[in-house]
Coordinates of C-alpha atoms in Angstrom, one line a residue:
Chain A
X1 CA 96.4 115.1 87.7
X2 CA 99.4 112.7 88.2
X3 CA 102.4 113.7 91.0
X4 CA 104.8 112.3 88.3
X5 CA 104.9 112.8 84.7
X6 CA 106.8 110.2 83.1
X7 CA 108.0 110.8 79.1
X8 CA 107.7 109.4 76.4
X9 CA 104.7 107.3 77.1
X10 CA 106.1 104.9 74.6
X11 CA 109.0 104.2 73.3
X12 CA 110.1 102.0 70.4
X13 CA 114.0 101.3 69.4
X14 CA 116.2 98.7 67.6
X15 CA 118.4 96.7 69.4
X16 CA 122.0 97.9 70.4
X17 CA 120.4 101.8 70.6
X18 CA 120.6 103.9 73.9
X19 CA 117.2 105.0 75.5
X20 CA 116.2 107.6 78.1
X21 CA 112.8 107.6 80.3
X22 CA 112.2 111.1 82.3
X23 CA 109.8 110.8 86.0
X24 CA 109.5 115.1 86.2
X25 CA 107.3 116.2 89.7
X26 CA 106.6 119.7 91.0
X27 CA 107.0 118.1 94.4
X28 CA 109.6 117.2 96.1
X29 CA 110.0 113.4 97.2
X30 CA 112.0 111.5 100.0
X31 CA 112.6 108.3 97.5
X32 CA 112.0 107.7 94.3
X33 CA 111.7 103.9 93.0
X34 CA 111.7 102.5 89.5
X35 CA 109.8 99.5 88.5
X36 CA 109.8 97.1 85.7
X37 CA 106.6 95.4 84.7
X38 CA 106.5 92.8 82.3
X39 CA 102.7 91.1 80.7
X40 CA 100.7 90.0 82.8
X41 CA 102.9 90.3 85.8
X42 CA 103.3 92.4 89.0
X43 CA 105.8 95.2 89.2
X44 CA 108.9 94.6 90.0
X45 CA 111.6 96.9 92.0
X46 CA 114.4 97.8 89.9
X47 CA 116.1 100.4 92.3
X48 CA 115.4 102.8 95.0
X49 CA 117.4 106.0 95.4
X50 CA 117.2 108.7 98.4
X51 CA 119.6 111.3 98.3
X52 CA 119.6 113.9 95.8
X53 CA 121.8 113.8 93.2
X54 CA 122.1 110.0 93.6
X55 CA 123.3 107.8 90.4
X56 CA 122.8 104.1 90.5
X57 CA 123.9 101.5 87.8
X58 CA 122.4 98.0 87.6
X59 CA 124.3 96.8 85.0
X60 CA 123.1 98.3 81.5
X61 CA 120.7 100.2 83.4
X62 CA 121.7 103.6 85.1
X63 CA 119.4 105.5 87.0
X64 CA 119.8 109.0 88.5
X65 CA 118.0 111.2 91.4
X66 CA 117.2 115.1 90.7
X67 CA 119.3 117.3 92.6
X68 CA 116.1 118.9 93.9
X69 CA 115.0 115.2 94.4
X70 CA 112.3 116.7 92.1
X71 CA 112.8 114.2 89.0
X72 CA 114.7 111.0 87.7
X73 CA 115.9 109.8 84.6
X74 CA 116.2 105.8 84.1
X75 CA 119.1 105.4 80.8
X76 CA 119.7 102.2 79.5
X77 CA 122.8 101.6 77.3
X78 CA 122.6 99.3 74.4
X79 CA 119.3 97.6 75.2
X80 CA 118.7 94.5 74.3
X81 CA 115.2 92.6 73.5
X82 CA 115.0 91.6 77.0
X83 CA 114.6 94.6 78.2
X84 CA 111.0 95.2 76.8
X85 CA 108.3 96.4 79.1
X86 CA 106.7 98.9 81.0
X87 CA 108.8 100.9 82.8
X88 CA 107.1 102.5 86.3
X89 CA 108.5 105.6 88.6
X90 CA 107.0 105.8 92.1
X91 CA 107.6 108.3 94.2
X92 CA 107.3 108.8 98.4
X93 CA 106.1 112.5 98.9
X94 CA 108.1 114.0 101.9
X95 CA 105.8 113.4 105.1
X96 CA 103.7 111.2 103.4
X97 CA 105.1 107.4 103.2
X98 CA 102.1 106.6 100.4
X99 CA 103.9 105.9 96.9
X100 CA 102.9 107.8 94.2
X101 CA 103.3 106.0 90.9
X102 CA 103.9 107.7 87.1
X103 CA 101.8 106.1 84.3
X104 CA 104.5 104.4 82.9
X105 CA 106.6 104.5 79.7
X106 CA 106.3 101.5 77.3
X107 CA 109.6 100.6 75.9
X108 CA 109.7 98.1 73.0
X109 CA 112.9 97.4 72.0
X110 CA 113.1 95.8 68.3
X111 CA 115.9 92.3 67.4
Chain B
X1 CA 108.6 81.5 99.8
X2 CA 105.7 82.3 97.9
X3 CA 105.5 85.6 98.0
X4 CA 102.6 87.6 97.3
X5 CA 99.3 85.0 95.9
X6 CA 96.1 87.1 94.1
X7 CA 93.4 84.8 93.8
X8 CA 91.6 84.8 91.1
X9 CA 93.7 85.9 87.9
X10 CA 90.4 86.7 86.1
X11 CA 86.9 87.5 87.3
X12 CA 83.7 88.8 85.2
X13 CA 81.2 90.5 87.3
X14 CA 78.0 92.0 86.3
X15 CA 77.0 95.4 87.1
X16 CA 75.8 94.8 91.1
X17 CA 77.0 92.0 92.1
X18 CA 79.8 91.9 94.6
X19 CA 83.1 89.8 95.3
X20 CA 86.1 89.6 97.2
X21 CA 89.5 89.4 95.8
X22 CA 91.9 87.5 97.7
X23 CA 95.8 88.6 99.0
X24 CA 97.8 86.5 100.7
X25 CA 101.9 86.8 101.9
X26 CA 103.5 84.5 103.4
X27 CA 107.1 86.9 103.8
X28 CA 106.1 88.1 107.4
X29 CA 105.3 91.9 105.6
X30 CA 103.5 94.6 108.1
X31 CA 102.8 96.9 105.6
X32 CA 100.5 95.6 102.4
X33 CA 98.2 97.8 99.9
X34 CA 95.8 96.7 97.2
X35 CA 96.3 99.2 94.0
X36 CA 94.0 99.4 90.7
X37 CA 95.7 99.7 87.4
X38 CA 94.6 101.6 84.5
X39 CA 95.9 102.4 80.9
X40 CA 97.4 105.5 80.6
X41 CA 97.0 106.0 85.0
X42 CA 100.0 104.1 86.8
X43 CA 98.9 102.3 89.5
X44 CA 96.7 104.1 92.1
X45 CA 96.6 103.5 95.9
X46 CA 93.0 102.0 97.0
X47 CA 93.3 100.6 100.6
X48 CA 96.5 100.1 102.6
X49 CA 97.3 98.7 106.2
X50 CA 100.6 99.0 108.4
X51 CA 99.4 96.2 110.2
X52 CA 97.1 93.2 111.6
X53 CA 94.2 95.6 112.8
X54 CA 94.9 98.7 110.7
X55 CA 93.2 100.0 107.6
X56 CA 93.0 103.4 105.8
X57 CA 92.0 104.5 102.8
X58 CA 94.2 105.5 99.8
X59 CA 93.8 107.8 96.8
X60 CA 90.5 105.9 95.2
X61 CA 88.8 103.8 97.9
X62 CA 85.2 104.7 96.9
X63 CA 83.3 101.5 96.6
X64 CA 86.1 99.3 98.2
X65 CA 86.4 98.0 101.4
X66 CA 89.3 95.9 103.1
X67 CA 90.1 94.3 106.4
X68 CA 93.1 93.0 108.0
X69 CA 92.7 90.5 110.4
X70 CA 95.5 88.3 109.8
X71 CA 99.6 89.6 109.0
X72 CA 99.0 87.1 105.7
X73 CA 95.8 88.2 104.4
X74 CA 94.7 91.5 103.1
X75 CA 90.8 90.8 101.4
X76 CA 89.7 93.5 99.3
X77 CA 86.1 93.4 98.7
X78 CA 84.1 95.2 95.8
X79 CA 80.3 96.1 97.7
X80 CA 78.3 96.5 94.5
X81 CA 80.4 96.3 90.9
X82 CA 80.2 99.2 88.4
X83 CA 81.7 98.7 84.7
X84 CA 84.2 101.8 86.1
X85 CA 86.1 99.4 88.3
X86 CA 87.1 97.2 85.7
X87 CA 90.5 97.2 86.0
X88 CA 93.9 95.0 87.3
X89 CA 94.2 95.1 91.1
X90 CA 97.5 94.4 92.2
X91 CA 98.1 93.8 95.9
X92 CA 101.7 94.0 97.2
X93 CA 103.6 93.7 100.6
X94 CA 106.4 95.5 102.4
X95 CA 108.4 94.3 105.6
X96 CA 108.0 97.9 106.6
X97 CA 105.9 100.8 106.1
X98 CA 108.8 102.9 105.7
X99 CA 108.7 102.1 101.6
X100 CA 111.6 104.4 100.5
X101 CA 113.9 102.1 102.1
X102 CA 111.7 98.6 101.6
X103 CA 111.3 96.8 98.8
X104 CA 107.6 96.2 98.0
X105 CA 106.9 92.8 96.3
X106 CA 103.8 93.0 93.8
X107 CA 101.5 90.1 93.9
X108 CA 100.8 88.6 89.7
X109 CA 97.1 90.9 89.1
X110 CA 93.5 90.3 89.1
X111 CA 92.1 91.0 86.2
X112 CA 88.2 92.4 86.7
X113 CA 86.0 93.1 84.0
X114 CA 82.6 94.2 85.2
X115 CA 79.7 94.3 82.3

């Protein structure tokens, strides 16, 4: 059983549309970090955010922190091709500095 | 910089035999951690060390063992391959333990295929 659930586990749009990936946990977490991961490559950090209720925006991309610091959403705004890949959550459990990670949502995003 | 090196990108092992992946950084990091990958399964914790020295075992260390001699390196070595740990192995580095407020850096994968 994962710490965080991540929906949809895909995810296919045209280009210009608005998508919306959900990380949901039971637990509660000190941090949670989004990754992006692209073929064949390592993950890499899109944003980290701590305090609850916490919304960051990297650029197109905005990402927001549970109030419970329980769940995160990841939007992104008129997505464009480049954007394609697998999106990760990861999670630090409070008193536990070990990241948890989500199984990831594939996003596809159509010219 | 470098950054994190994986050596090699591919491997096939038979059922048995045993190997040692390879982790190098060259960014200073204290804090590295090999992780397996799996469709459908994120990425899940294996071995981890806070330092030159210091092991200890993450979420699914069963027939994986790692030292840490060096700050760079951080070997992770399969004892006798089964076809269940056929999977990518990403290794990745922090300057800190402290991860919530670290950015890790992910090495590019090894991607095992044991027969």
């Amino acid at each position: 059983t994962q710490l965080l659930e991540q929906s949809p586990q895909f995810l296919s749009i045209q280009e210009g549309e608005n998508l919306t990936v959900y990380c949901n946990s039971s637990s509660v977490f000190s941090s949670l970090q989004w990754y992006r991961q692209e073929p064949g490559e390592g993950p890499v950090l899109l944003v980290t955010v701590v305090t609850g209720g916490e919304v960051k925006k990297l650029k197109r991309l905005t990402f927001q922190f549970g109030d419970a610091r329980k769940d995160s959403s990841l939007h992104i705004t008129a997505a464009q091709t480049g954007d394609t890949g697998l999106y990760l959550c990861a999670g630090e459990p409070i008193n536990d500095y070990k990241l948890s990670f989500g199984a990831g949502t594939t996003v596809t995003v159509r010219a | 910089n470098a950054g994190v090196t994986q050596t090699p990108k591919f491997q096939v092992l038979k059922t048995g035999q045993s190997m040692t992946l390879q982790c190098a950084q060259d960014m200073n990091h204290e804090y590295m951690s090999w992780y397996r990958q799996d469709p459908g399964m994120g990425l899940r914790l294996i071995h981890y060390s806070v330092g030159a020295g210091i092991t200890d075992q993450g979420e699914v260390p069963n027939g994986y063992n790692v030292s840490r001699s060096t700050t760079e390196d951080f070997p992770l070595r399969l004892l006798s391959a089964a076809p269940s740990q056929t999977s990518v192995y990403f290794c990745a580095s922090s300057y800190d333990y402290e991860t919530s407020t670290d950015t890790q850096y992910f090495g590019p994968g090894t991607r095992l295929t044991v027969l």
